Short mmCIF file of N, CA, C and O in Angstrom, two decimals:
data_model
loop_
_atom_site.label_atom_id
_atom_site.label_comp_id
_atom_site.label_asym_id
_atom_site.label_seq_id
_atom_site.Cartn_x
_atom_site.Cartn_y
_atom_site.Cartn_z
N UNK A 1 15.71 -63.95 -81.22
CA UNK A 1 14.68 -64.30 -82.19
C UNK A 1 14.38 -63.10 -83.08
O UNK A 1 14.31 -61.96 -82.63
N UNK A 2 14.23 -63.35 -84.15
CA UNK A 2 13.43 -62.47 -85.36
C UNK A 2 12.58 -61.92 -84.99
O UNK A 2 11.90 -62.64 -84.26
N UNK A 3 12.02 -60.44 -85.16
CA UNK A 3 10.85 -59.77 -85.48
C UNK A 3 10.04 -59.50 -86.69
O UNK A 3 10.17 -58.39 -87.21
N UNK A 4 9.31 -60.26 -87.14
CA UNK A 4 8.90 -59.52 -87.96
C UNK A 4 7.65 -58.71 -88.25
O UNK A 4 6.65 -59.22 -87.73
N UNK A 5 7.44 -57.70 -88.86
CA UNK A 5 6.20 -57.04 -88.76
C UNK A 5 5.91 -56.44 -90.41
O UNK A 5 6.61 -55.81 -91.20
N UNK A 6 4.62 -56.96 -90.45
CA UNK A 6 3.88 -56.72 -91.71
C UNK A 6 2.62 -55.74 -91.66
O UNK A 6 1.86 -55.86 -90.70
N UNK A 7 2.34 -54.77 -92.64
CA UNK A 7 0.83 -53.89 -92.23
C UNK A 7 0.22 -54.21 -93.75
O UNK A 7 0.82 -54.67 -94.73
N UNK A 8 -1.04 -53.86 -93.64
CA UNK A 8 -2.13 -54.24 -94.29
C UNK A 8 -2.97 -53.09 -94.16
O UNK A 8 -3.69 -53.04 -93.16
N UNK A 9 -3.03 -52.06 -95.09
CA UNK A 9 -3.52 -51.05 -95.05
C UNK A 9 -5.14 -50.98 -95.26
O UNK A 9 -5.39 -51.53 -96.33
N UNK A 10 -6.14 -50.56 -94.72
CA UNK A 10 -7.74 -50.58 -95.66
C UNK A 10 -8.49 -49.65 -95.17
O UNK A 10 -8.69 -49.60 -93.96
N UNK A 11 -9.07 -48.68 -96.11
CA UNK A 11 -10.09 -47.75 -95.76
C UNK A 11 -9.26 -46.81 -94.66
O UNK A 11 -9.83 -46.83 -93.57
N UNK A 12 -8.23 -46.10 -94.65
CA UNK A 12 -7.67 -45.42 -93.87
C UNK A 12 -7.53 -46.08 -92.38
O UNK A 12 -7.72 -45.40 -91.37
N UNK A 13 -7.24 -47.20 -92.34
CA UNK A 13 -6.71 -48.06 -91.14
C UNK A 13 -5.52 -49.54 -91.56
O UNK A 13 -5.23 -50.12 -92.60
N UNK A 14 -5.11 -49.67 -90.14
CA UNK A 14 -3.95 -50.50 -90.80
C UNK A 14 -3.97 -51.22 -89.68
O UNK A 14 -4.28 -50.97 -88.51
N UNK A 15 -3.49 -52.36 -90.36
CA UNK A 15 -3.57 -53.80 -89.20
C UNK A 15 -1.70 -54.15 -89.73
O UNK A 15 -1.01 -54.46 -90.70
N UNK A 16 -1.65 -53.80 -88.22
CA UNK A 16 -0.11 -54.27 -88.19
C UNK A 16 0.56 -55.64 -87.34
O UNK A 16 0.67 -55.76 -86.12
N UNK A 17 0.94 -56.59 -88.39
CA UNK A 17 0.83 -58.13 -87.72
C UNK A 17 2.63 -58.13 -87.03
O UNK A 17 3.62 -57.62 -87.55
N UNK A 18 2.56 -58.72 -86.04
CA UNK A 18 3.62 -58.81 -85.25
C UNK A 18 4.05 -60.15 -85.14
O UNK A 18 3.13 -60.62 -84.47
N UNK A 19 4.77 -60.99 -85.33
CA UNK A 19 5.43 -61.82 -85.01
C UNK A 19 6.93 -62.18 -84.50
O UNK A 19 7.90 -61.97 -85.23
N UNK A 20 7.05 -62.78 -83.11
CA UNK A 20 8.18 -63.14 -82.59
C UNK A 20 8.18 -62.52 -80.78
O UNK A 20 7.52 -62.65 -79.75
N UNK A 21 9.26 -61.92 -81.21
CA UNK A 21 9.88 -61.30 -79.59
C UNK A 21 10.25 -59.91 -79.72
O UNK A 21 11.18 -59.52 -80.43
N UNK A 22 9.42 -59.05 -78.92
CA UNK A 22 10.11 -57.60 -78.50
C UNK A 22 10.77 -57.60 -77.41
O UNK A 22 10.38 -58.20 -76.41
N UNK A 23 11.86 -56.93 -77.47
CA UNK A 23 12.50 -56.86 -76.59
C UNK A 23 14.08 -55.62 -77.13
O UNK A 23 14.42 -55.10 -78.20
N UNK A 24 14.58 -55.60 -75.89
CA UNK A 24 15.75 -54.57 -75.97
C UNK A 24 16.47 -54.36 -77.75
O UNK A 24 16.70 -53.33 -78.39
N UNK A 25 16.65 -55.66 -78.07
CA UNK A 25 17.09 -55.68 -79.49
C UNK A 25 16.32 -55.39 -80.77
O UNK A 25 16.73 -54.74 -81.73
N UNK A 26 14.65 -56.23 -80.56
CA UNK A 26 14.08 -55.83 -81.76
C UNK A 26 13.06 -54.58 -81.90
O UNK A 26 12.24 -54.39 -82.80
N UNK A 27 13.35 -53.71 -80.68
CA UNK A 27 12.16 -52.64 -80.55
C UNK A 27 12.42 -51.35 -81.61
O UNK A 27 11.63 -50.62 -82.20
N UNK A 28 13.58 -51.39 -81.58
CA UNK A 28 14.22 -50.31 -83.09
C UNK A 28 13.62 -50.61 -84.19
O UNK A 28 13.50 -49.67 -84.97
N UNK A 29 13.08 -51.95 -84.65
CA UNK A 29 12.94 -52.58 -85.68
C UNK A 29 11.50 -51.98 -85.77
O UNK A 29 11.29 -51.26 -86.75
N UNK A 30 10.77 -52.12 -85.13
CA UNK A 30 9.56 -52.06 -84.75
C UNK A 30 9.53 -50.93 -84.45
O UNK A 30 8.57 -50.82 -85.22
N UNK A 31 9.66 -49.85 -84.04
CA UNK A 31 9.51 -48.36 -83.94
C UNK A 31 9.93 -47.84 -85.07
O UNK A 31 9.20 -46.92 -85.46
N UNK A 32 11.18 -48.15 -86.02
CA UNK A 32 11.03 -47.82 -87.54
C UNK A 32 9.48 -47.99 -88.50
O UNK A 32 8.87 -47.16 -89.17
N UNK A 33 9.23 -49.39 -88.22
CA UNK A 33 8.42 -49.45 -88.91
C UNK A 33 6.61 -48.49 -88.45
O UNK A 33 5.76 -48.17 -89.27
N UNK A 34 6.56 -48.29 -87.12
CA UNK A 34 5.30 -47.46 -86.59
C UNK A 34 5.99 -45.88 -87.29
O UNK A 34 5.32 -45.53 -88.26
N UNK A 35 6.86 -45.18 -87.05
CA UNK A 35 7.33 -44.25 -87.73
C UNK A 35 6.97 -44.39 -89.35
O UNK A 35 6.13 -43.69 -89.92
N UNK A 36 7.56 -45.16 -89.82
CA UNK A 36 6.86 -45.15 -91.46
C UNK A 36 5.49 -45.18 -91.68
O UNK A 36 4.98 -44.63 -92.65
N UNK A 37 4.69 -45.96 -90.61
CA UNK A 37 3.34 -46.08 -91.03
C UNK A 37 2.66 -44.71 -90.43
O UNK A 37 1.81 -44.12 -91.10
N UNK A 38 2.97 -44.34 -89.45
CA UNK A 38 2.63 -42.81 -89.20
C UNK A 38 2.77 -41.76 -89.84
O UNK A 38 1.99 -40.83 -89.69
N UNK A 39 4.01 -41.72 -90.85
CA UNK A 39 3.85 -40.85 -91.70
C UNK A 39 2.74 -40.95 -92.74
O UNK A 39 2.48 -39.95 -93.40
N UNK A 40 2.07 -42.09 -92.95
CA UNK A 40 1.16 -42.44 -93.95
C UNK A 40 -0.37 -41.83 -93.70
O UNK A 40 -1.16 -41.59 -94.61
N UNK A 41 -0.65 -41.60 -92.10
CA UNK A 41 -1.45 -41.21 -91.50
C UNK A 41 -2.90 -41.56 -91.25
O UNK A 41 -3.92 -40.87 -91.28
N UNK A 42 -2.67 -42.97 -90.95
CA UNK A 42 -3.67 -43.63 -90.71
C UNK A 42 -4.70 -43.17 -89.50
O UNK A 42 -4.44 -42.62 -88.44
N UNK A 43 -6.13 -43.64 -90.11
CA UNK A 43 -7.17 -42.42 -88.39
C UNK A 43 -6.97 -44.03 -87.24
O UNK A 43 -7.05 -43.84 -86.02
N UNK A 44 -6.74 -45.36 -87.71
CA UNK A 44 -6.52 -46.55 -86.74
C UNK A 44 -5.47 -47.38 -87.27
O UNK A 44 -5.08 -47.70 -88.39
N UNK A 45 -5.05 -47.67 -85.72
CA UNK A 45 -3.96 -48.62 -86.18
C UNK A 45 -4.19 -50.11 -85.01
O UNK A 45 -3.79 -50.14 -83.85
N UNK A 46 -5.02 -51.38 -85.81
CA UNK A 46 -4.73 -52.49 -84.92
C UNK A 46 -3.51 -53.13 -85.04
O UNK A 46 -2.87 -52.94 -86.08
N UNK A 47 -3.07 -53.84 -84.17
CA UNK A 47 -1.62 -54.21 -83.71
C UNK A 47 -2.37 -55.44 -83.75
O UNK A 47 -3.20 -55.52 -82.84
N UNK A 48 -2.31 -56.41 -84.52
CA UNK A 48 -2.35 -58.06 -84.41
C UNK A 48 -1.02 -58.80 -83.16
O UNK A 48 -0.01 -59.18 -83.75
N UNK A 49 -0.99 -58.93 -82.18
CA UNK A 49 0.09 -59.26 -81.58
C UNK A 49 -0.40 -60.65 -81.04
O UNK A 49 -0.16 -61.00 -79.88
N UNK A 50 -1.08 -61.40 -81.87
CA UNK A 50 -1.61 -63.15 -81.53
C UNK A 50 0.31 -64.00 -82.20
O UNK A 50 0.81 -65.02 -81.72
N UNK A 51 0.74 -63.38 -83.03
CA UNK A 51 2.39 -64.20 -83.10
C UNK A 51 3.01 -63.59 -82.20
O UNK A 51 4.19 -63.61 -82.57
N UNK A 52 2.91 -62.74 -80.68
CA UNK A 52 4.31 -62.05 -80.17
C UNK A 52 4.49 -63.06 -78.75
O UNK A 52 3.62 -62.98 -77.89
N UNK A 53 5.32 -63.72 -78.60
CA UNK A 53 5.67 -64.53 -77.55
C UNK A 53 6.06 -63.97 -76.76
O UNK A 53 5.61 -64.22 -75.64
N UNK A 54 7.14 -62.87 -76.89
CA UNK A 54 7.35 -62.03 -75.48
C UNK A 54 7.26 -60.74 -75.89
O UNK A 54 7.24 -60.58 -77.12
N UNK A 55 7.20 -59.61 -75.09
CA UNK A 55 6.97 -58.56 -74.74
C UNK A 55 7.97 -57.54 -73.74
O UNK A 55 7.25 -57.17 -72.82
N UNK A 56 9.03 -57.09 -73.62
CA UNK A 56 9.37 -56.47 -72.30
C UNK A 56 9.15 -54.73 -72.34
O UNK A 56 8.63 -54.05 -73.23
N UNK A 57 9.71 -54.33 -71.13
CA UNK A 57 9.21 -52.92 -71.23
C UNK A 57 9.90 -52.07 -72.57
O UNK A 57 9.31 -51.20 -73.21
N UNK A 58 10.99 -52.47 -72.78
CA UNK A 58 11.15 -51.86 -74.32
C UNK A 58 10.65 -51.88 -75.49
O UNK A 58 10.83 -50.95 -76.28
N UNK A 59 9.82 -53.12 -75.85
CA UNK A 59 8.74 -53.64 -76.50
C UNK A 59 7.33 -52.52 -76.28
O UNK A 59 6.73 -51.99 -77.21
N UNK A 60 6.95 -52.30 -74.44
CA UNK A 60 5.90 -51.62 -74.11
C UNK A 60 5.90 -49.99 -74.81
O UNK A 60 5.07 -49.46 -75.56
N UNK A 61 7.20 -49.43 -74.25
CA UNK A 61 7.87 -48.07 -74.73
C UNK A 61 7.06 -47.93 -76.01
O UNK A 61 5.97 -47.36 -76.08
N UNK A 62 7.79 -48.59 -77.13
CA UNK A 62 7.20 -48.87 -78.51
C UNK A 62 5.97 -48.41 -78.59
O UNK A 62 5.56 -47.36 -79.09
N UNK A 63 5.23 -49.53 -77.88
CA UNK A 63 3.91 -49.14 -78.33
C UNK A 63 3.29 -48.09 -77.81
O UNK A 63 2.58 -47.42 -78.55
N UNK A 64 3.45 -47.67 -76.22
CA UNK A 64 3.06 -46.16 -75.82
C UNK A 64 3.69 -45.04 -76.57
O UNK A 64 3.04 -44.01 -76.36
N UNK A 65 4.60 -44.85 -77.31
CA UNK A 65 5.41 -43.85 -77.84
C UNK A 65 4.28 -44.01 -79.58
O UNK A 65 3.85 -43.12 -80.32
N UNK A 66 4.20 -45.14 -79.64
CA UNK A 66 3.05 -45.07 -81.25
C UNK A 66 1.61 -44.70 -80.68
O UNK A 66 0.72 -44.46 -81.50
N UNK A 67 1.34 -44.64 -79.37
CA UNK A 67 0.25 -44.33 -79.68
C UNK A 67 0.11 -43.19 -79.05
O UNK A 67 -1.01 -42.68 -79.17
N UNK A 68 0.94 -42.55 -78.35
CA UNK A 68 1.15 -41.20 -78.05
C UNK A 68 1.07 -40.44 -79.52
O UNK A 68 0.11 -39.68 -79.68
N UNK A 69 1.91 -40.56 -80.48
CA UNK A 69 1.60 -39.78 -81.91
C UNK A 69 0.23 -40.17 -82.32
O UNK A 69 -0.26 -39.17 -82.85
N UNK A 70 -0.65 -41.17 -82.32
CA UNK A 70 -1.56 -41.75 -83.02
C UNK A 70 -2.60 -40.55 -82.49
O UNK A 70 -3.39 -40.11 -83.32
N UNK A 71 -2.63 -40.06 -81.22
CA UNK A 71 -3.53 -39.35 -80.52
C UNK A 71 -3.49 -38.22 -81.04
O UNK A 71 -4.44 -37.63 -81.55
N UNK A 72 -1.74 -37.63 -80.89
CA UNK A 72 -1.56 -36.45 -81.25
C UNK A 72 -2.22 -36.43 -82.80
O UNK A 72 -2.82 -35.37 -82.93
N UNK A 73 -2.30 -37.09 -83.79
CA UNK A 73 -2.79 -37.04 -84.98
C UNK A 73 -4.36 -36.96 -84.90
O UNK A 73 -4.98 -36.53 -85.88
N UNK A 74 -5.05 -37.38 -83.69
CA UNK A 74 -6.38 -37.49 -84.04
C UNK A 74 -7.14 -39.16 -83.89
O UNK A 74 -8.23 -39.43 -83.39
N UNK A 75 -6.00 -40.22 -84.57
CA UNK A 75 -6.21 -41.36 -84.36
C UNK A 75 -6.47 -42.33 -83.48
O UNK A 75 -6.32 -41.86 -82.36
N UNK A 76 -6.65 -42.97 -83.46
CA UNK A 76 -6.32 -44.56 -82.30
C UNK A 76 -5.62 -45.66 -82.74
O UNK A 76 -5.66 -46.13 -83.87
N UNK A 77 -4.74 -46.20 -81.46
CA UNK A 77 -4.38 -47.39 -81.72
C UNK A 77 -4.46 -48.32 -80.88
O UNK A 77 -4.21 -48.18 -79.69
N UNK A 78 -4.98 -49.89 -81.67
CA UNK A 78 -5.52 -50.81 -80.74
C UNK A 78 -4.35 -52.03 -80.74
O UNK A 78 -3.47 -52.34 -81.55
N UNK A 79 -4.68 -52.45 -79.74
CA UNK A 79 -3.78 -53.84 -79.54
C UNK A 79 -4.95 -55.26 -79.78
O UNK A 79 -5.88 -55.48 -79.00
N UNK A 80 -4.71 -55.88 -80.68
CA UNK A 80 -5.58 -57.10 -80.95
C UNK A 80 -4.59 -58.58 -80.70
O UNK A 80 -3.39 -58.81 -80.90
N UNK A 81 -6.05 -59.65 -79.98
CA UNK A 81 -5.17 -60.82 -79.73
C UNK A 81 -4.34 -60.86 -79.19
O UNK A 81 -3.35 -61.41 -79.67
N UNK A 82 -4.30 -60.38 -78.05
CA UNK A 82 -2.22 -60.64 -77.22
C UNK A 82 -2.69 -61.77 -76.32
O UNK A 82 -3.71 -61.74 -75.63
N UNK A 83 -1.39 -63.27 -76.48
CA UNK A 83 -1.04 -64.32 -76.24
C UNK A 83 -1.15 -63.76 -74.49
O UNK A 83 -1.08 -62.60 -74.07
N UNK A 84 -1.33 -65.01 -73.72
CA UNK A 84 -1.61 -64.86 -72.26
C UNK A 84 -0.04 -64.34 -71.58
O UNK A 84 -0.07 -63.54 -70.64
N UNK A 85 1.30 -64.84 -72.11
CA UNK A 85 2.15 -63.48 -71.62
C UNK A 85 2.12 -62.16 -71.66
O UNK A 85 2.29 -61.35 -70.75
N UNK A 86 1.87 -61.98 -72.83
CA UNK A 86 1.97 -60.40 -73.43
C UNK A 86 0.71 -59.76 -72.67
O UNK A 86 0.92 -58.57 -72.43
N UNK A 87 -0.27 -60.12 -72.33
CA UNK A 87 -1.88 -59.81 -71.54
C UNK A 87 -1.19 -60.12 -70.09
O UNK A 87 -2.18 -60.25 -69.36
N UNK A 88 -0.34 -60.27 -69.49
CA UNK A 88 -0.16 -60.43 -67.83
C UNK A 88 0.55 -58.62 -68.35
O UNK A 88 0.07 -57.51 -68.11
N UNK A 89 1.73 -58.97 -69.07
CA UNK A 89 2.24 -58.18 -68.84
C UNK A 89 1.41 -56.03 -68.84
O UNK A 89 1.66 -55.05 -68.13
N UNK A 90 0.28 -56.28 -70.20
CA UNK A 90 -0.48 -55.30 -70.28
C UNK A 90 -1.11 -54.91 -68.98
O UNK A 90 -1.17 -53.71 -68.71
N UNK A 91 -1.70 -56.00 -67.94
CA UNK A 91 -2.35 -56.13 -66.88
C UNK A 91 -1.70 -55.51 -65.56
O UNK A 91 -2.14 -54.63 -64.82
N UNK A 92 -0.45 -56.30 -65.50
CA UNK A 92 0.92 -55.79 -64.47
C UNK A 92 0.78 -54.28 -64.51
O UNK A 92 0.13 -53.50 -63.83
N UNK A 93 1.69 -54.11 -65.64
CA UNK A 93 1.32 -52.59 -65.94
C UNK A 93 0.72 -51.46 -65.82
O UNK A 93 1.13 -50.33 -65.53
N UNK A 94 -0.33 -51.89 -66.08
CA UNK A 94 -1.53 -50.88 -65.99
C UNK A 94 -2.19 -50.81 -67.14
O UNK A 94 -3.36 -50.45 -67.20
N UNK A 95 -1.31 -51.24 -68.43
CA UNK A 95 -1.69 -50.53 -69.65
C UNK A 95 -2.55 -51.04 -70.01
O UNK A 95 -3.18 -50.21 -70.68
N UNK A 96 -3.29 -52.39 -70.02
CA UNK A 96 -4.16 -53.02 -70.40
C UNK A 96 -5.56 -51.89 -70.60
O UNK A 96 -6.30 -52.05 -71.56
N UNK A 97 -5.88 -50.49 -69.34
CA UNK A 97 -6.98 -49.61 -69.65
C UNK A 97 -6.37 -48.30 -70.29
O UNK A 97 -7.19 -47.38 -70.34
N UNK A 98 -5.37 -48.07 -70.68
CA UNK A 98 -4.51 -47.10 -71.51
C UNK A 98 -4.89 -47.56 -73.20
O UNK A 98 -5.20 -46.70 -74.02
N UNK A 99 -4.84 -48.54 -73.43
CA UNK A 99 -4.98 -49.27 -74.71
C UNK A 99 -6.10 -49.56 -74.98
O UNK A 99 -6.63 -49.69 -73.87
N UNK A 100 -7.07 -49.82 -75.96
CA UNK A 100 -7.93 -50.73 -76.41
C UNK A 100 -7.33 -52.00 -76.54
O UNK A 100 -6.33 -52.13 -77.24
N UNK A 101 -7.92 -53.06 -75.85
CA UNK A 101 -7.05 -54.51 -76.30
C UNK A 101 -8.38 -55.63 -76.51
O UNK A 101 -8.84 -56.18 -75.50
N UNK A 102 -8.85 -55.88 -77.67
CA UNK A 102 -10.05 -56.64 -78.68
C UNK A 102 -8.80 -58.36 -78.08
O UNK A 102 -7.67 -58.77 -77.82
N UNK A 103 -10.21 -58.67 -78.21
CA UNK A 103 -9.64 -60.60 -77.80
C UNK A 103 -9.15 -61.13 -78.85
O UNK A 103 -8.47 -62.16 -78.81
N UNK A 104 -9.42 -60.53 -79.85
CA UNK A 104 -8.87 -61.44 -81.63
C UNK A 104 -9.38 -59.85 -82.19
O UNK A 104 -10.01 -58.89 -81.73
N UNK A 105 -8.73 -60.19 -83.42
CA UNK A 105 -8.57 -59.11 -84.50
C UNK A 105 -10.09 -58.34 -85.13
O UNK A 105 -10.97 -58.99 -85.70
N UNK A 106 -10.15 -57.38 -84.98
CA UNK A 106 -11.68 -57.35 -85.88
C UNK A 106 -11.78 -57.56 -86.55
O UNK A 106 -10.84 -57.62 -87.34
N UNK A 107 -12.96 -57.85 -86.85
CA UNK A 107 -13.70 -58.78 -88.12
C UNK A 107 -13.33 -57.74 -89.27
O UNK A 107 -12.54 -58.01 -90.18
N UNK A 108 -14.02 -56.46 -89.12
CA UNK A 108 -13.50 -55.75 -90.32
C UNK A 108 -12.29 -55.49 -91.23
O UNK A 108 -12.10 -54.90 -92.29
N UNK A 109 -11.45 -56.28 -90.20
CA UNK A 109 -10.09 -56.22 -90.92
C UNK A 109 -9.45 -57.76 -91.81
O UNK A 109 -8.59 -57.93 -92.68
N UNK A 110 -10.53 -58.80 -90.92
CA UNK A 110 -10.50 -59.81 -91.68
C UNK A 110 -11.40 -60.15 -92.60
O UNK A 110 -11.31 -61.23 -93.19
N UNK A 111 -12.51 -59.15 -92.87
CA UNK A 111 -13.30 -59.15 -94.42
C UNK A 111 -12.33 -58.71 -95.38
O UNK A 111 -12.13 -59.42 -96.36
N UNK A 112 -11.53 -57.38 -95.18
CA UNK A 112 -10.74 -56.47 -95.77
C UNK A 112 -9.44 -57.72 -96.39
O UNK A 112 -8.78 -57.66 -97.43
N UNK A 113 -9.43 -58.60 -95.52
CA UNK A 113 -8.11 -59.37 -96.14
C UNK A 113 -8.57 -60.31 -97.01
O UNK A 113 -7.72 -60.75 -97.79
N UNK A 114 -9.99 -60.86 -97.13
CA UNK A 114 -10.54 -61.70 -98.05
C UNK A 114 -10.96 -60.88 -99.37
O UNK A 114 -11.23 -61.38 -100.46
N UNK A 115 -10.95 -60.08 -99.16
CA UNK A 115 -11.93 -58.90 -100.55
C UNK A 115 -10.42 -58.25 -100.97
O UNK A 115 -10.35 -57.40 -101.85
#
């Protein structure tokens, strides 16, 4: 399956929408794109992951490796909305208290998309 991932920059934060499947194949795809947006140097980064159907540990990598830099910069990065697979798997893990993980997207980011 396709990955695709879109960001939405506002007020020095970025909401990065995820749709599809991470996994062994599309996590390159997706670590290119956290690399580009890190160079931009955002102080937050929410992860919309309400489109990601699956998740595996190469998918996880990803996102601990983005938010390992996010720290080193000063920043945070949150995980918003993850579908009841992708939330076992945060849980399994451990990572679920490593992460911020919001039940749906913040509001502030969905004023930012109407204005």
């Amino acid at each position: 399956m396709e990955l695709k991932v879109s960001t939405r920059s506002h007020a020095g934060s970025a909401l990065v929408a995820i749709t599809g499947e991470i996994d062994l194949y599309t996590a390159p795809h997706l670590q290119t794109e956290f690399t580009r947006l890190l160079k931009q140097g955002p102080s937050r980064v929410v992860i919309d992951m309400s489109a990601v159907d699956f998740c595996d540990s190469t998918g996880m990598n990803v996102l601990l490796s983005a938010l390992k830099r996010m720290k080193e910069q000063g920043g945070a990065l949150e995980v918003a909305a993850p579908r009841p697979a992708v939330r076992k798997i945060l849980q399994v893990t451990g990572l679920d208290s490593v992460f911020t993980v919001h039940e749906e997207v913040p509001q502030e980011f969905l004023i930012a998309e109407g204005s």
